[in-house]
Structures are given as C-alpha cells and as structure tokens.
C-alpha cells in the first residue's frame, strides 16, 4: 500500500511508527501537518526520514493546567514570591517530557481588567518566547458586569480564550455563590468551560486559624488544614451549580475519593461534569509533608497530598474507570532553596532555631516534564492498569477536546498538527531513575519525583514536524511555540431537554 501524496511532498517521514500502540505504519508530514498515514510511504531525497523502530508514537501531550511566569499579577507581587519557571523555561521542560501544548493562566486580581491581564500575558509570552504551543485560561476573581458582559465575550469570540478558572477558596480570589452562578451563566452563554478550584474556603480558614492558635504551623499541618470534607463539599456545590446551569465544568486537581463519588454520580446522570487529577495525587502521600529540615515544604500544594495509600489507590481507580477526563501537571514551581520561593515559610532565628509556617509557603509543585512519562511508566508499563489508548486520552486527546483544540491537537490524523512523541522501543530501554532536578529542563531546584524509576521516556518530541527534543537534548530554538486560539468545549455531553430552561432561555442566557 502506498500513499496518494507524492513523495516530494514530505518534509519529514516517520517510518515504523507504532501509532498509539495500535498499529505500525509510516507518517508523512508536510508544512508541520500530518498529510499521510500508510504503509511504505515513499520519501524524496529532501525528506528527513526518522525510523521509529516500531516504538510507540503518541500525539504530543496537551497539558491543560500549567502555571508559568505566574508572578505577574499585583496579588502575586504583594505576596512576595517569585515563580521558578517563566514561559520559556517551563515550555522547554514541557517538550523534554513529551508535552507540546500547554494552557497557562492569566490571573485577574480584584479591581483589575481580565482583558488587560490576558494582553499582558500575550506580551510576556512573545517577549520571552516559548518552546511549546500555548493558550491561556482566564482566572476570574472579580466578575463585574464589565468583565462578564464586555470583556469575556471578546476574549471568547475573537481572542481564542474559551475557558475560565474560578476559585471557591482563598480570601483574595474566591467567588460567592451568587458570583459563581453569574460566571457560570456567562460561560454557558459564551460556550466556555469553567474550571473550578473546589475547596470550601471558610472551612479551610477555620481549620487554619485553629491550628495557628495551637501553634501547629509546621508543614505537615497543611494536610490537616485542608480536610477531605472541604474539597468534597465544594465539589458537591460546584457540580450542583453546573447541573443547574447546564454548562460544562471541569473540577481541577481532584484529590479525594469523596469528591470522586460526587463527580461519578453526576457523570452517570450525564451531567456536563469533567474531572482532572494530577501526578502528585497518584504518586505521593501526605507523609512527604513531614520530611525533616523543612523539606516537607517541597510538597505543599492545594489541595494537599492525601493519605497513603487509600486515597492514592482511589485516584488510580478513577484514572482507569473514566472518572477522570484529563491528567494535568498543575506545574506550579517555586524553588526550595530560595527566600522568594518555599523558604518564605521558614524563619531562621539568631539562636539557630527555626519557625515553620505552612500558610506562608507558596502552593505548588513542579511536574510539567514528568507528567507524561510518569503516567506511561506507572500506568501503562508498571501497573499495566491502562493501555496506550487510555493514556493518550488522559494526557492529550481529552484535554484537546475539552479545551477546543481537537483535532488540530491531541490526535494523529490527517490534517492534525504533527505534534508527536516517539518513545524508545521497550526492549532496548533500561529503566532509569530520576536522581536530581538537574536531570530535568525546568528552573526548579528539586523534583518531587526524585528516586522514581522511569520505564520509558520520550526519545524524540516533534512540534509541528520540527524536532524540539531528542535523546535528552533540546533541539529547537526558543520561540518555536505559538499562541493557539481555541474553540469552545469539544467534549461530548448531553444538553438538557428543551423546555427545562424557559427562564434561562427567556433571559437569553
Ligand atoms: N491551585 C492551583 O491550581 N495551582 C496552584 C495553587 C492552587 O491553589
Ligand atoms: Zn487550584
Ligand atoms: Zn494550578
């Protein structure tokens, strides 16, 4: 079988590609796009031919939850922390781990315009340069009529920004129920997806204050301050609101089984509810928060790490049984050995003693580079609980669908961008340990996954047909990544029946 496309047409040709672990074929690429998939495709003299040696080839990862240069907002500046990764260093790390598209966050501080903040992020990205394609979610902390009625319609309809993140916790970010409903009504009208950080802020604040009064402020108390119930209550509220408003919602960074039950019930009833989990909730337990010499701070994130092993096992079940739609990194790195990073939570006294305050430690872990290889290694190869098809859904196809990038991204199909990850043939890959963050390409000074043995790692990453990473080395120049405007949610879900929505329809919501 040959290809109907003339051989001279290919800039790049992948031979013997085991596409998604399903079948072996050749893939022809022209002008950055897949233009042929077939057997024995002919190359011309000019074609760059890459022999995949029957190794698995998957679509480039789409990481829908990445914080880069996330210290631009007035609120972040006031808090005094500096993010470890800029858009440049974070995307360099992404492509080295098989992720070719990232969706970043443009954060509105209260009183500020969302449109201006998105414009600022465009400038930051263009000035700094990116190694991966990128888009932005708009974080809405102040849903004024101007934001909802004037700014978001422009961002969604002509700005390619079709998702918003809403917080139910943090005093400076959280929305009241009334604001939350108004934001969801806007999402519904504009066809945007609402991402929700679901924790009950009052409950977390209450526990935090009690702990502080008792002097229990060391890093391990982070897990006590954020009980599972705080997450499950907020997830229940968010899912209820999503159902009432009939608008697609993604619950981000789900960490406990109680939230999963709520989500599963809504999904069984065909509500437009999607869920995300992250590597830290699959692989790390809360005992890490007790590591000595303040090393527990390395693992502080919200929601916190949970009990080992029950919650971790429950999260794995959600990966297998479809409760989780996407698997994102929530890469949000702060350097450990840095007074503007994790050390903000530790005061050193003149007598050599120290005081730890978990509330002052910036929330977040690095993980954009390890996300894809971790799930391939742990899920497909070690536990063997998912196949390559499910791995691709979680890391690439579903985020692309959910965020309006599919099938340009998240697929190996004719017409898709040639964003491809070539793995090592399994028979020739010796398991390797990540021993230090120096093995990675981000700008953080630690990795939570040090010591973990990887059973495979991307051998080569292509972004729109160009090799950006190969055999441990970055191959492209900074700036190869572009902003990708997005459409509305492309995940299938069932709209409520006509007639149930007379009031909303009458109000043209
Ligand atoms: N939520 C995130 O999604 N990332 C970092 C911190 C947070 O609260
Ligand atoms: Zn969050
Ligand atoms: Zn996040």
Coordinates of C-alpha atoms and ligand atoms in Angstrom, one line a residue:
X1 CA 0.0 0.0 0.0
X2 CA 1.4 3.4 -0.9
X3 CA 0.4 7.0 -0.3
X4 CA -1.6 9.1 -2.7
X5 CA 0.5 12.1 -1.7
X6 CA 3.6 12.5 -3.9
X7 CA 6.9 11.6 -2.2
X8 CA 8.3 15.0 -2.8
X9 CA 5.6 16.4 -0.6
X10 CA 7.0 15.3 2.7
X11 CA 9.3 17.4 4.8
X12 CA 9.5 14.6 7.4
X13 CA 8.6 10.9 7.3
X14 CA 8.3 8.7 10.3
X15 CA 8.9 5.1 9.5
X16 CA 7.7 2.1 11.5
X17 CA 5.6 4.2 14.0
X18 CA 3.5 2.1 16.4
X19 CA 0.7 4.6 16.4
X20 CA -0.8 4.7 20.0
X21 CA 0.3 1.1 20.4
X22 CA -2.4 0.0 17.9
X23 CA -0.8 -0.5 14.5
X24 CA 2.6 0.1 12.8
X25 CA 2.7 2.4 9.8
X26 CA 4.6 5.4 8.3
X27 CA 3.5 9.0 8.9
X28 CA 4.2 11.7 6.3
X29 CA 4.4 15.4 7.4
X30 CA 4.3 18.5 5.3
X31 CA 4.3 22.1 6.5
X32 CA 4.0 20.9 10.0
X33 CA 0.8 18.9 9.4
X34 CA 0.2 15.1 9.1
X35 CA -0.6 14.6 5.4
X36 CA -0.3 10.8 5.0
X37 CA -0.6 7.7 7.1
X38 CA 0.1 4.4 5.4
X39 CA 2.5 1.6 4.6
X40 CA 5.7 2.0 2.7
X41 CA 5.3 5.7 2.1
X42 CA 8.0 6.9 -0.3
X43 CA 10.4 9.6 0.7
X44 CA 12.2 12.0 -1.6
X45 CA 15.9 13.0 -1.3
X46 CA 14.9 16.1 0.7
X47 CA 12.7 14.2 3.2
X48 CA 14.0 13.8 6.7
X49 CA 13.4 10.2 7.5
X50 CA 13.1 9.1 11.1
X51 CA 13.0 5.4 11.9
X52 CA 10.8 4.8 15.0
X53 CA 11.9 1.1 15.1
X54 CA 8.3 0.1 15.9
X55 CA 8.4 2.1 19.1
X56 CA 5.1 3.6 20.3
X57 CA 4.3 7.0 18.8
X58 CA 1.7 9.2 20.6
X59 CA 0.3 12.6 19.9
X60 CA 2.2 15.4 21.7
X61 CA 0.9 15.9 25.2
X62 CA -1.6 18.7 25.9
X63 CA -1.2 19.9 29.5
X64 CA -4.2 22.0 30.3
X65 CA -3.0 23.1 33.7
X66 CA 0.4 24.9 33.8
X67 CA 1.4 28.0 35.8
X68 CA 4.3 29.8 34.1
X69 CA 5.5 33.3 34.8
X70 CA 2.7 33.2 37.4
X71 CA 4.1 36.1 39.4
X72 CA 2.8 38.9 37.2
X73 CA -0.4 39.8 39.0
X74 CA -0.5 42.6 41.6
X75 CA -1.6 40.0 44.1
X76 CA 1.4 37.8 43.4
X77 CA 3.7 40.7 43.7
X78 CA 2.2 41.6 47.0
X79 CA 2.7 38.1 48.3
X80 CA 6.4 38.4 47.5
X81 CA 7.1 35.1 45.8
X82 CA 8.8 34.5 42.5
X83 CA 7.8 31.6 40.3
X84 CA 10.6 29.2 39.4
X85 CA 9.6 29.0 35.8
X86 CA 9.0 31.5 33.1
X87 CA 7.1 30.7 29.9
X88 CA 10.4 29.9 28.3
X89 CA 11.9 27.6 30.9
X90 CA 8.6 25.9 31.6
X91 CA 7.9 25.1 28.0
X92 CA 11.5 23.9 27.5
X93 CA 10.8 21.5 30.3
X94 CA 7.4 20.5 28.7
X95 CA 8.8 19.5 25.4
X96 CA 11.5 17.5 27.1
X97 CA 8.8 15.4 28.7
X98 CA 6.6 15.0 25.5
X99 CA 4.2 17.9 26.0
X100 CA 3.8 20.1 23.0
X101 CA 0.9 22.3 24.1
X102 CA 0.3 24.0 27.4
X103 CA -2.5 26.1 28.7
X104 CA -1.4 28.7 31.1
X105 CA -3.2 31.1 33.4
X106 CA -3.7 34.8 33.1
X107 CA -4.8 35.9 36.5
X108 CA -7.1 38.8 37.2
X109 CA -6.5 40.5 40.6
X110 CA -9.6 42.1 42.1
X111 CA -10.3 45.5 40.7
X112 CA -8.3 44.7 37.5
X113 CA -9.5 44.1 34.0
X114 CA -9.2 40.5 32.8
X115 CA -8.7 41.6 29.2
X116 CA -5.7 43.6 30.2
X117 CA -4.2 40.7 32.1
X118 CA -4.6 38.4 29.1
X119 CA -3.0 41.1 27.0
X120 CA -0.1 41.3 29.4
X121 CA 0.4 37.5 29.2
X122 CA 0.5 37.7 25.4
X123 CA 3.3 40.3 25.7
X124 CA 5.2 38.2 28.3
X125 CA 4.9 35.1 26.1
X126 CA 6.0 37.0 22.9
X127 CA 8.9 38.8 24.7
X128 CA 10.2 35.7 26.5
X129 CA 9.5 33.1 23.8
X130 CA 8.0 29.6 24.1
X131 CA 9.3 26.2 23.1
X132 CA 5.7 24.8 23.1
X133 CA 2.4 25.9 21.6
X134 CA 0.3 27.7 24.3
X135 CA -3.0 29.2 25.2
X136 CA -4.5 30.9 28.3
X137 CA -7.3 30.3 30.8
X138 CA -8.7 33.5 32.3
X139 CA -8.7 33.4 36.1
X140 CA -11.7 35.4 37.2
X141 CA -11.6 36.8 40.8
X142 CA -13.8 39.8 40.2
X143 CA -16.8 39.0 38.0
X144 CA -18.0 42.5 37.5
X145 CA -20.7 43.3 34.8
X146 CA -17.9 44.8 32.7
X147 CA -15.9 41.6 32.9
X148 CA -18.8 39.3 32.2
X149 CA -20.7 41.3 29.6
X150 CA -17.9 43.1 27.8
X151 CA -14.5 41.5 28.3
X152 CA -15.2 37.8 28.3
X153 CA -17.4 37.9 25.1
X154 CA -14.5 39.5 23.2
X155 CA -11.9 37.0 24.7
X156 CA -14.1 34.0 23.8
X157 CA -15.4 35.1 20.4
X158 CA -12.3 36.6 18.9
X159 CA -9.5 36.1 21.4
X160 CA -9.4 32.3 21.3
X161 CA -9.8 32.1 25.1
X162 CA -12.6 29.7 25.8
X163 CA -12.1 28.7 29.4
X164 CA -12.2 30.4 32.8
X165 CA -10.9 29.3 36.2
X166 CA -13.0 30.1 39.2
X167 CA -11.9 29.7 42.9
X168 CA -14.1 28.7 45.8
X169 CA -11.3 29.3 48.3
X170 CA -8.6 31.9 49.1
X171 CA -9.8 35.2 50.5
X172 CA -8.4 37.2 47.7
X173 CA -9.7 35.0 44.9
X174 CA -12.9 33.2 45.9
X175 CA -16.3 33.9 44.5
X176 CA -19.5 34.0 46.5
X177 CA -22.2 31.5 45.3
X178 CA -24.0 34.4 43.6
X179 CA -20.9 35.5 41.7
X180 CA -20.1 31.8 40.9
X181 CA -23.6 31.4 39.3
X182 CA -23.2 34.6 37.3
X183 CA -19.9 33.5 36.0
X184 CA -21.3 30.1 35.0
X185 CA -24.2 31.8 33.3
X186 CA -21.6 33.7 31.2
X187 CA -19.7 30.5 30.5
X188 CA -23.0 29.0 29.3
X189 CA -23.8 31.9 27.0
X190 CA -20.3 32.1 25.5
X191 CA -19.7 28.3 25.3
X192 CA -16.8 28.5 27.7
X193 CA -15.6 25.7 30.0
X194 CA -15.4 26.6 33.7
X195 CA -12.5 25.2 35.6
X196 CA -13.2 25.1 39.3
X197 CA -10.8 25.0 42.3
X198 CA -13.2 23.4 44.7
X199 CA -12.4 23.7 48.3
X200 CA -14.7 25.3 50.9
X201 CA -12.7 28.4 51.8
X202 CA -14.4 29.1 55.2
X203 CA -13.7 25.5 56.3
X204 CA -10.1 25.7 55.4
X205 CA -9.7 29.1 57.0
X206 CA -11.4 27.8 60.2
X207 CA -9.1 24.9 60.5
X208 CA -6.0 27.0 59.7
X209 CA -6.9 29.5 62.4
X210 CA -7.4 26.7 65.0
X211 CA -4.1 25.2 64.1
X212 CA -2.3 28.6 64.3
X213 CA -3.9 29.2 67.8
X214 CA -2.4 25.9 68.9
X215 CA 1.0 26.7 67.4
X216 CA 0.7 23.8 64.9
X217 CA 2.1 25.5 61.9
X218 CA 4.7 23.1 60.6
X219 CA 4.5 21.8 57.1
X220 CA 2.7 18.6 57.9
X221 CA -0.3 20.6 59.2
X222 CA -1.1 21.7 55.7
X223 CA -2.9 18.4 55.2
X224 CA -4.9 18.9 58.4
X225 CA -6.0 22.4 57.4
X226 CA -7.5 21.2 54.2
X227 CA -9.7 18.2 55.2
X228 CA -11.2 16.0 52.5
X229 CA -14.6 17.3 53.5
X230 CA -13.6 20.9 52.4
X231 CA -12.9 19.6 48.9
X232 CA -16.0 17.2 48.8
X233 CA -18.4 19.9 50.0
X234 CA -17.2 22.4 47.4
X235 CA -17.2 19.8 44.6
X236 CA -20.8 19.0 45.5
X237 CA -21.8 22.6 45.3
X238 CA -19.9 23.2 42.1
X239 CA -21.4 20.1 40.4
X240 CA -24.9 21.1 41.6
X241 CA -24.4 24.5 40.0
X242 CA -23.0 23.1 36.8
X243 CA -26.1 20.9 36.5
X244 CA -28.5 23.7 37.3
X245 CA -26.7 26.0 34.7
X246 CA -26.2 23.1 32.2
X247 CA -22.8 24.3 31.4
X248 CA -19.6 22.2 31.1
X249 CA -17.4 22.3 34.2
X250 CA -14.0 20.7 35.0
X251 CA -13.2 20.1 38.6
X252 CA -9.4 20.6 38.7
X253 CA -6.9 18.8 40.9
X254 CA -9.3 16.3 42.4
X255 CA -7.5 14.6 45.3
X256 CA -10.0 12.6 47.4
X257 CA -12.4 9.7 46.9
X258 CA -15.3 11.6 48.4
X259 CA -15.1 14.2 45.5
X260 CA -14.9 11.4 43.0
X261 CA -18.2 9.9 44.2
X262 CA -20.0 13.2 43.7
X263 CA -18.4 13.6 40.2
X264 CA -19.2 10.0 39.3
X265 CA -22.8 10.3 40.3
X266 CA -23.1 13.4 38.1
X267 CA -21.4 11.8 35.2
X268 CA -23.7 8.8 35.5
X269 CA -26.7 11.2 35.2
X270 CA -25.0 12.6 32.0
X271 CA -24.3 16.0 33.6
X272 CA -21.6 18.0 31.8
X273 CA -19.1 17.4 34.6
X274 CA -15.5 16.6 33.9
X275 CA -12.6 15.9 36.3
X276 CA -8.9 16.3 36.4
X277 CA -6.3 14.8 38.6
X278 CA -2.5 15.3 38.8
X279 CA 0.6 13.2 39.2
X280 CA 1.1 14.2 42.8
X281 CA -2.2 12.7 43.9
X282 CA -1.3 9.4 42.1
X283 CA 2.2 9.0 43.4
X284 CA 2.8 11.0 46.6
X285 CA 1.2 10.7 50.0
X286 CA 1.0 13.2 52.9
X287 CA 3.9 11.6 54.8
X288 CA 6.1 13.7 52.4
X289 CA 4.9 16.8 54.2
X290 CA 6.7 15.6 57.4
X291 CA 10.1 15.4 55.7
X292 CA 12.7 17.0 58.0
X293 CA 14.7 20.2 57.6
X294 CA 11.7 21.9 56.2
X295 CA 11.8 19.6 53.1
X296 CA 8.1 19.0 53.7
X297 CA 7.6 22.4 52.1
X298 CA 8.6 21.0 48.7
X299 CA 5.3 19.1 48.7
X300 CA 3.0 21.9 49.8
X301 CA 0.2 22.3 47.3
X302 CA -3.6 22.8 47.4
X303 CA -5.4 20.6 47.8
X304 CA -2.7 18.9 49.8
X305 CA -1.3 15.4 49.4
X306 CA -3.6 12.9 50.9
X307 CA -3.4 9.6 52.9
X308 CA -1.2 7.0 51.6
X309 CA -2.3 4.5 50.3
X310 CA -6.2 4.7 50.4
X311 CA -6.7 7.9 48.6
X312 CA -3.9 7.3 46.2
X313 CA -5.4 3.9 45.2
X314 CA -8.8 5.6 44.8
X315 CA -7.3 8.1 42.4
X316 CA -5.8 5.3 40.4
X317 CA -9.2 3.7 40.1
X318 CA -10.6 7.0 38.7
X319 CA -7.8 7.0 36.1
X320 CA -8.8 3.6 35.0
X321 CA -12.6 3.8 35.2
X322 CA -13.1 7.1 33.3
X323 CA -14.0 9.3 36.3
X324 CA -11.0 11.4 35.4
X325 CA -11.3 13.1 32.0
X326 CA -7.8 14.6 31.9
X327 CA -4.5 14.2 33.7
X328 CA -2.6 17.5 34.1
X329 CA 0.6 18.5 35.8
X330 CA -0.6 21.6 37.8
X331 CA 3.0 22.6 37.3
X332 CA 3.4 25.5 39.7
X333 CA 7.0 25.6 40.8
X334 CA 8.8 27.5 43.5
X335 CA 12.4 26.9 44.2
X336 CA 13.1 25.3 47.6
X337 CA 16.4 27.0 48.4
X338 CA 15.1 30.5 47.7
X339 CA 14.0 33.2 50.0
X340 CA 11.3 34.2 47.4
X341 CA 10.3 30.5 47.0
X342 CA 9.5 27.8 49.5
X343 CA 11.7 29.5 52.2
X344 CA 9.0 32.2 52.6
X345 CA 7.5 29.7 55.0
X346 CA 10.5 29.4 57.3
X347 CA 12.1 32.0 59.7
X348 CA 15.6 31.3 61.0
X349 CA 16.3 32.9 64.4
X350 CA 19.6 34.1 65.7
X351 CA 19.9 31.2 68.1
X352 CA 19.8 28.8 65.2
X353 CA 16.2 27.7 65.7
X354 CA 13.6 27.9 63.0
X355 CA 9.9 28.5 62.8
X356 CA 7.8 26.9 60.1
X357 CA 4.5 28.4 58.8
X358 CA 2.8 26.3 56.2
X359 CA 0.5 29.2 55.4
X360 CA 3.4 31.3 54.1
X361 CA 4.8 28.6 51.8
X362 CA 3.8 29.2 48.2
X363 CA 1.5 26.5 47.0
X364 CA 2.6 24.2 44.1
X365 CA 4.9 21.6 42.8
X366 CA 6.9 21.3 39.5
X367 CA 5.9 18.5 37.2
X368 CA 5.3 19.6 33.5
X369 CA 8.2 17.4 32.3
X370 CA 7.5 14.3 34.3
X371 CA 3.7 14.2 33.8
X372 CA 3.6 12.2 30.5
X373 CA 6.5 9.9 31.2
X374 CA 5.1 9.2 34.7
X375 CA 1.7 8.1 33.5
X376 CA 3.3 6.0 30.7
X377 CA 5.7 4.4 33.1
X378 CA 3.5 3.9 36.1
X379 CA 0.1 3.3 34.5
X380 CA 0.9 1.6 31.2
X381 CA 4.1 -0.3 32.0
X382 CA 4.3 -0.9 35.8
X383 CA 0.8 -1.3 37.0
X384 CA -0.5 -2.2 33.5
X385 CA -3.8 -0.8 34.6
X386 CA -4.3 1.4 31.5
X387 CA -3.5 0.8 27.8
X388 CA -1.8 3.3 25.5
X389 CA -5.2 4.4 24.2
X390 CA -6.4 5.5 27.6
X391 CA -3.0 7.1 28.3
X392 CA -3.4 9.2 25.2
X393 CA -7.0 10.1 26.1
X394 CA -5.9 11.4 29.5
X395 CA -2.7 13.2 28.5
X396 CA -3.5 14.6 25.1
X397 CA -6.8 13.8 23.3
X398 CA -9.3 14.7 26.1
X399 CA -7.6 17.9 27.1
X400 CA -7.5 18.9 23.4
X401 CA -11.2 18.1 23.1
X402 CA -12.2 19.8 26.4
X403 CA -10.4 23.0 25.6
X404 CA -11.3 23.3 22.0
X405 CA -8.0 22.3 20.3
X406 CA -9.1 18.9 18.8
X407 CA -8.4 17.5 16.2
X408 CA -5.6 20.1 15.5
X409 CA -4.0 18.9 18.7
X410 CA -4.5 15.6 20.6
X411 CA -4.7 13.3 17.5
X412 CA -2.5 11.6 15.0
X413 CA -4.8 12.1 12.0
X414 CA -4.5 13.6 8.5
X415 CA -4.8 17.3 9.0
X416 CA -3.6 17.3 12.6
X417 CA -0.5 19.3 13.6
X418 CA 2.5 16.9 13.6
X419 CA 3.0 17.1 17.3
X420 CA 4.4 13.7 18.0
X421 CA 6.2 11.8 20.7
X422 CA 8.4 8.9 19.8
X423 CA 9.1 6.6 22.7
X424 CA 12.0 4.1 23.0
X425 CA 11.4 0.5 21.8
X426 CA 10.6 -1.1 25.1
X427 CA 13.1 -3.9 24.6
X428 CA 16.0 -1.6 24.4
X429 CA 15.1 0.9 27.2
X430 CA 16.8 0.2 30.6
X431 CA 14.7 1.7 33.4
X432 CA 16.3 5.0 34.6
X433 CA 16.0 6.8 37.9
X434 CA 15.4 10.5 38.1
X435 CA 18.0 11.3 40.6
X436 CA 18.1 15.1 40.7
X437 CA 16.2 18.0 39.2
X438 CA 19.4 18.6 37.2
X439 CA 18.1 15.8 35.0
X440 CA 15.2 18.0 34.0
X441 CA 14.9 21.1 31.9
X442 CA 12.9 23.4 34.2
X443 CA 14.3 26.0 36.5
X444 CA 13.3 24.5 39.8
X445 CA 15.9 23.1 42.2
X446 CA 14.1 19.9 43.1
X447 CA 11.7 17.4 41.7
X448 CA 9.1 15.6 43.9
X449 CA 9.7 12.5 41.8
X450 CA 13.4 12.1 42.5
X451 CA 14.1 8.4 43.1
X452 CA 11.3 7.1 40.9
X453 CA 12.3 4.7 38.2
X454 CA 11.0 5.5 34.8
X455 CA 10.3 2.5 32.5
X456 CA 10.4 4.7 29.4
X457 CA 10.9 8.4 28.4
X458 CA 10.2 10.3 25.2
X459 CA 13.1 9.7 22.8
X460 CA 12.1 12.5 20.5
X461 CA 9.4 15.2 20.5
X462 CA 8.2 16.9 17.4
X463 CA 6.3 20.2 17.4
X464 CA 4.5 20.8 14.1
X465 CA 7.0 18.4 12.4
X466 CA 10.1 20.0 13.9
X467 CA 12.2 18.0 16.3
X468 CA 12.3 20.0 19.5
X469 CA 13.8 17.4 21.8
X470 CA 15.9 14.3 21.1
X471 CA 17.9 11.9 23.2
X472 CA 17.9 14.2 26.3
X473 CA 18.8 17.4 24.4
X474 CA 16.7 20.4 23.4
X475 CA 17.0 20.7 19.6
X476 CA 14.9 23.8 18.8
X477 CA 15.5 27.5 19.4
X478 CA 13.3 29.4 21.8
X479 CA 10.3 30.9 20.1
X480 CA 9.1 27.9 18.1
X481 CA 6.0 27.8 20.1
X482 CA 2.9 29.8 19.0
X483 CA -0.3 31.0 20.7
X484 CA -3.1 28.7 19.5
X485 CA -6.6 30.3 19.6
X486 CA -9.2 27.8 20.8
X487 CA -12.8 27.0 20.1
X488 CA -15.5 26.1 22.7
X489 CA -15.7 22.7 24.5
X490 CA -15.5 19.8 22.2
X491 CA -16.1 17.0 24.8
X492 CA -19.4 15.3 24.1
X493 CA -22.1 15.9 26.7
X494 CA -25.8 15.9 26.7
X495 CA -27.7 19.2 26.8
X496 CA -30.8 19.3 28.9
X497 CA -34.1 18.9 27.2
X498 CA -35.7 21.9 25.7
X499 CA -38.3 23.3 28.0
X500 CA -36.4 22.8 31.2
X501 CA -34.7 26.1 30.6
X502 CA -37.6 28.6 30.0
X503 CA -36.3 31.1 32.5
X504 CA -32.7 31.0 31.3
X505 CA -33.8 31.0 27.7
X506 CA -36.1 33.9 28.2
X507 CA -33.2 35.8 29.7
X508 CA -31.1 34.7 26.7
X509 CA -28.5 33.1 29.0
Ligands
LIG1 N1 -4.3 25.9 42.6 C1 -3.7 25.5 41.5 O1 -4.4 25.1 40.6 N2 -2.4 25.6 41.4 C2 -1.6 26.0 42.4 C3 -2.3 26.5 43.6 C4 -3.7 26.4 43.6 O2 -4.4 26.7 44.6
LIG2 ZN1 -6.3 25.4 42.0
LIG3 ZN1 -2.9 25.1 39.3

